[in-house]
mmCIF file of C-alpha atoms in Angstrom:
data_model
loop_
_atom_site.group_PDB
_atom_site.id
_atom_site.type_symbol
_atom_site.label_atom_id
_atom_site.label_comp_id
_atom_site.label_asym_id
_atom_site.label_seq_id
_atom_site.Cartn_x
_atom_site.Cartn_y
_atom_site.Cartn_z
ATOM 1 C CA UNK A 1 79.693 -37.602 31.820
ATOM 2 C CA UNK A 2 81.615 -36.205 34.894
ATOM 3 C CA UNK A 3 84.943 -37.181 33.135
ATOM 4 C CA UNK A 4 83.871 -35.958 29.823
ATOM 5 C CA UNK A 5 83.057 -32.901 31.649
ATOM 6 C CA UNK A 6 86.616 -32.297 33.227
ATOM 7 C CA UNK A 7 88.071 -33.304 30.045
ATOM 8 C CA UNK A 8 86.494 -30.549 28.356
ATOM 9 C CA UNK A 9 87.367 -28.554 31.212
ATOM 10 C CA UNK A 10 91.098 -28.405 31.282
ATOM 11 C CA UNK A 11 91.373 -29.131 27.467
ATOM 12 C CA UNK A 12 90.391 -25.717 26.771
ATOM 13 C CA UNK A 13 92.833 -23.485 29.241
ATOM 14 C CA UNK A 14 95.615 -26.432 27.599
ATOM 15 C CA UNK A 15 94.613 -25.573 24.091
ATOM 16 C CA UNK A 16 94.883 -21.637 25.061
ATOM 17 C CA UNK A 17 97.559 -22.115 26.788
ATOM 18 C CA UNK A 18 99.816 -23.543 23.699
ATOM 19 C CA UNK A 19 100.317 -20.258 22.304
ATOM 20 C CA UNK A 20 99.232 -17.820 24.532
ATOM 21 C CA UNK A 21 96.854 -16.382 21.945
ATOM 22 C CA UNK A 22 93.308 -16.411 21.656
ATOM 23 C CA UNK A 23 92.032 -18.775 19.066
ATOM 24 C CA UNK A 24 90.188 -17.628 15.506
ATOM 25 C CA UNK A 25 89.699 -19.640 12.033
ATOM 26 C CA UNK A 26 90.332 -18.357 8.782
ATOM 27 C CA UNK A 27 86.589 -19.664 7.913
ATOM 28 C CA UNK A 28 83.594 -17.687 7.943
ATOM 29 C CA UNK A 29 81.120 -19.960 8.569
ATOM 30 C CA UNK A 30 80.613 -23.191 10.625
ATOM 31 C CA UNK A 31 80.091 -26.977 9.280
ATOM 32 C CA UNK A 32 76.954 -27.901 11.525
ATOM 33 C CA UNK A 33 74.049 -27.825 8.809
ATOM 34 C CA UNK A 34 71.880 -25.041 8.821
ATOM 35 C CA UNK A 35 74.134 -22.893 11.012
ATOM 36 C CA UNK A 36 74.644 -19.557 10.169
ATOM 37 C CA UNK A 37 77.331 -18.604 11.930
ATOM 38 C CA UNK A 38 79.388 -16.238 10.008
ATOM 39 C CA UNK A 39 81.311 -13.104 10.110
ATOM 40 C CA UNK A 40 79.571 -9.707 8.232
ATOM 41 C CA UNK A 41 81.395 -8.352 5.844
ATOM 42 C CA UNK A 42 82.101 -5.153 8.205
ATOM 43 C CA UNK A 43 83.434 -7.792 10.534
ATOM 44 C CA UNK A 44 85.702 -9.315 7.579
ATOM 45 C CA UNK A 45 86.904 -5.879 6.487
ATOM 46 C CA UNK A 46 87.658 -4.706 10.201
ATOM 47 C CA UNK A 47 89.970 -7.402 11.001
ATOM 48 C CA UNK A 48 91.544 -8.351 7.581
ATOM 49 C CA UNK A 49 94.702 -9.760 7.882
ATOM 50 C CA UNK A 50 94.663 -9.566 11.643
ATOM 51 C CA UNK A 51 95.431 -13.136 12.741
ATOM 52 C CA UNK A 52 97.827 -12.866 14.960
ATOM 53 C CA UNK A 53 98.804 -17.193 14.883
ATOM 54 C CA UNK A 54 95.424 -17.856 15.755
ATOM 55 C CA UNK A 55 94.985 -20.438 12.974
ATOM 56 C CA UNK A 56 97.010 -23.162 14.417
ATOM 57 C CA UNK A 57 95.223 -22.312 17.746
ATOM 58 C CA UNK A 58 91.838 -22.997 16.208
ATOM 59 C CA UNK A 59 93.282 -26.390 14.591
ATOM 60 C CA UNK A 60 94.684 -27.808 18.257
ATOM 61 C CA UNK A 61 91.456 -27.262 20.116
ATOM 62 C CA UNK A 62 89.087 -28.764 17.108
ATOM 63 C CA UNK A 63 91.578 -31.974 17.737
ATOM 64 C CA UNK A 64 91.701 -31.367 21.700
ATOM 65 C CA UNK A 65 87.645 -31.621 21.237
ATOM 66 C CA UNK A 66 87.604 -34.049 19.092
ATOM 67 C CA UNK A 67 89.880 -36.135 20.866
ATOM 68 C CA UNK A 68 87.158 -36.355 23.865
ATOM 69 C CA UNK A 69 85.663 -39.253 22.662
ATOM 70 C CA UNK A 70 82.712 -38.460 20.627
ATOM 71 C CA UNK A 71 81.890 -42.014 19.916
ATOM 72 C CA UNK A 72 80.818 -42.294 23.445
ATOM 73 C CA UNK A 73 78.743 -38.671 23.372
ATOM 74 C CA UNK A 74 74.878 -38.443 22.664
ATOM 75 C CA UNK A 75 73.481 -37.277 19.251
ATOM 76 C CA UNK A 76 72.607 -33.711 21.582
ATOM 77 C CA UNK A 77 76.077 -34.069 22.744
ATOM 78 C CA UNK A 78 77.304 -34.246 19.035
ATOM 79 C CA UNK A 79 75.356 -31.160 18.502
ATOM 80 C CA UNK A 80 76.373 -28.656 21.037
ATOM 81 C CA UNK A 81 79.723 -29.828 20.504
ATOM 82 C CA UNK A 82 79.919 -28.774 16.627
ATOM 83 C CA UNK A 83 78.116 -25.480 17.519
ATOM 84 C CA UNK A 84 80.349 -24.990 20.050
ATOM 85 C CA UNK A 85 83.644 -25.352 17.453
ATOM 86 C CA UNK A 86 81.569 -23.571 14.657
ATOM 87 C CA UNK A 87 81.461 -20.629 16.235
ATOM 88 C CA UNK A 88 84.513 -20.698 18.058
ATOM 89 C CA UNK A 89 86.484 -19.720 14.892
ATOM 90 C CA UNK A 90 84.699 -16.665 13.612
ATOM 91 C CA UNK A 91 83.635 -14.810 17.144
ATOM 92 C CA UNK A 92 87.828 -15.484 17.811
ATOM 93 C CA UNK A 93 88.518 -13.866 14.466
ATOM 94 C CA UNK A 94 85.544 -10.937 14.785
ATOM 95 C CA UNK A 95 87.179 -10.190 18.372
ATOM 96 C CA UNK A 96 90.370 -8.959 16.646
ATOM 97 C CA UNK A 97 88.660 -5.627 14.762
ATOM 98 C CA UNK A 98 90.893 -2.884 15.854
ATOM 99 C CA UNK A 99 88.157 -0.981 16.722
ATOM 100 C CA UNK A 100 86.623 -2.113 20.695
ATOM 101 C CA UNK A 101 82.740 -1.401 19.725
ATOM 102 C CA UNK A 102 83.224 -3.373 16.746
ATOM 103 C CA UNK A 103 85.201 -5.933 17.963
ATOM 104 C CA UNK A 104 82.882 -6.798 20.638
ATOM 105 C CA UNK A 105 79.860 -6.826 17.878
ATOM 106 C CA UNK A 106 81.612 -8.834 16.176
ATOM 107 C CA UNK A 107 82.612 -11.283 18.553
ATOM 108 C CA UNK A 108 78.712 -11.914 19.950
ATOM 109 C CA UNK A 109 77.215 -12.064 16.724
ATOM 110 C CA UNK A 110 79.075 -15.855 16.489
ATOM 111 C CA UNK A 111 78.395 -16.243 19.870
ATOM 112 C CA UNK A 112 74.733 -15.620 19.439
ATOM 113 C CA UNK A 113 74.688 -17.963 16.405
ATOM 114 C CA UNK A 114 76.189 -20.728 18.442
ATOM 115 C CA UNK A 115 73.545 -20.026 21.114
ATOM 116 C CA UNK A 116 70.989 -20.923 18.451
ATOM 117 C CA UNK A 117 72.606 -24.301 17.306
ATOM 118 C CA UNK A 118 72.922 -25.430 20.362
ATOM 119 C CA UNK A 119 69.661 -24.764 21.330
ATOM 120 C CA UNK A 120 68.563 -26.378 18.007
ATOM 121 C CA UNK A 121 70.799 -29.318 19.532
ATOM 122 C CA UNK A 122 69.077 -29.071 22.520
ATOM 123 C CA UNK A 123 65.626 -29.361 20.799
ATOM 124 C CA UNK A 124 66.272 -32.763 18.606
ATOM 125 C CA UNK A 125 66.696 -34.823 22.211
ATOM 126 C CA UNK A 126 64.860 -32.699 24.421
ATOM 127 C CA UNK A 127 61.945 -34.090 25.924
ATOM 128 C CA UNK A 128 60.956 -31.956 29.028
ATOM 129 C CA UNK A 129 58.111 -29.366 27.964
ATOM 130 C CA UNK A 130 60.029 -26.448 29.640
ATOM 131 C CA UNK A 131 63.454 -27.739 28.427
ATOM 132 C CA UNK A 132 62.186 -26.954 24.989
ATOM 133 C CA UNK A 133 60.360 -24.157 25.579
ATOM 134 C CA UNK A 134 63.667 -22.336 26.793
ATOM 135 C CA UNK A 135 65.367 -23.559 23.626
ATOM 136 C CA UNK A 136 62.573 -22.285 21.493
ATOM 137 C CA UNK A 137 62.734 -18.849 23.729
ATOM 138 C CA UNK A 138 66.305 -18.736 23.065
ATOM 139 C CA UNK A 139 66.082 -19.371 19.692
ATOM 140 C CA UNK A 140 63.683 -16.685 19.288
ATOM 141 C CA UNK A 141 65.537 -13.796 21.293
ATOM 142 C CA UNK A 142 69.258 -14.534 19.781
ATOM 143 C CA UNK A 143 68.084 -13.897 16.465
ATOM 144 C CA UNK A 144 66.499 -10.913 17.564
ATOM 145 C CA UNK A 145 70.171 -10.308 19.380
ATOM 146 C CA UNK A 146 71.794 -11.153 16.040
ATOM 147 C CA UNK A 147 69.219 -8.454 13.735
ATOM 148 C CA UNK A 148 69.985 -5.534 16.291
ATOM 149 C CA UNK A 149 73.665 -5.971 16.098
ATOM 150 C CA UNK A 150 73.753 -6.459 12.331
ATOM 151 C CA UNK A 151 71.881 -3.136 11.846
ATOM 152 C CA UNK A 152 74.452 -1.377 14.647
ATOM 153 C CA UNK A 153 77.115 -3.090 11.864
ATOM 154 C CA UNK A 154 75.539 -1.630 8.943
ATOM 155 C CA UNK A 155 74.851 1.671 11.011
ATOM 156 C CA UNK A 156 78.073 2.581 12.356
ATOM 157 C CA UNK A 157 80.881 -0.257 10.913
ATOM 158 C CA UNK A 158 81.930 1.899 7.817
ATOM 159 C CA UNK A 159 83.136 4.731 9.937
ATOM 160 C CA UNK A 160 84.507 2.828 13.201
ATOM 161 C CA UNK A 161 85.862 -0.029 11.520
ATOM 162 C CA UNK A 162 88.289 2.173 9.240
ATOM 163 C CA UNK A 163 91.444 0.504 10.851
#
């Protein structure tokens, strides 16, 4: 696990490092079944077109991930791994809104999604009573996270977002 571990570790400044850009996919939602992690569309309007070569960043660290050996990782491994790269891709792409307040709503909306996968992932091998309670707690408060920053979206978006 310790090698894994490295490996992740200095795969991701590598992958970064390639282009000097941050990373974003041109999808709006993540592969790992019953994610929801997703841009709104005040996110996709504030940063259309923005991509700034970001889509060849997001392909080289899904392979730099991949490449890791997943046939040796645990089925909870698996799983935070594919929450990580699902929301990778749209909290990248929500980051570039022109605007800072939404950018940064943007971004952790993603984030908070991938939160809840991997604390989903978490759940399916956990088997220490207070290891799942803090998944089901963080479950529980990141879609709370997630409704409060949708409604600052819907609130405020139209008028900030205007780029």
């Amino acid at each position: 696990m310790t090698l894994r571990t490295l490996a992740l570790a200095l795969a991701l400044p590598l992958a970064l490092g390639l282009t000097g850009t941050a990373l974003a996919g041109d999808h709006d939602h993540g592969s790992m079944a019953g994610s929801a992690v997703k841009l709104p569309e005040a996110c996709k309007a504030a940063v259309s077109g923005k991509d700034g070569g970001m889509k060849d960043m997001q392909s080289h660290m899904s392979q730099a991930m991949q490449s890791m050996g997943s046939g040796q990782m645990s089925e909870t491994q698996k799983g935070l791994q594919q929450a990580m790269m699902s929301m990778n891709g749209p909290m990248m792409q929500g980051m570039m809104a022109g605007d800072p307040d939404v950018a940064w709503i943007c971004a952790m909306i993603p984030h908070h999604q991938g939160a809840i996968d991997m604390a989903r992932a978490g759940l399916k091998g956990a088997d220490n009573p207070e290891s799942k309670r803090l998944a089901e707690k963080t479950i529980k408060e990141q879609e709370q996270s997630i409704k409060e920053l949708t409604a600052w979206l819907d609130k405020n978006a139209k008028k900030e977002g205007q780029q």
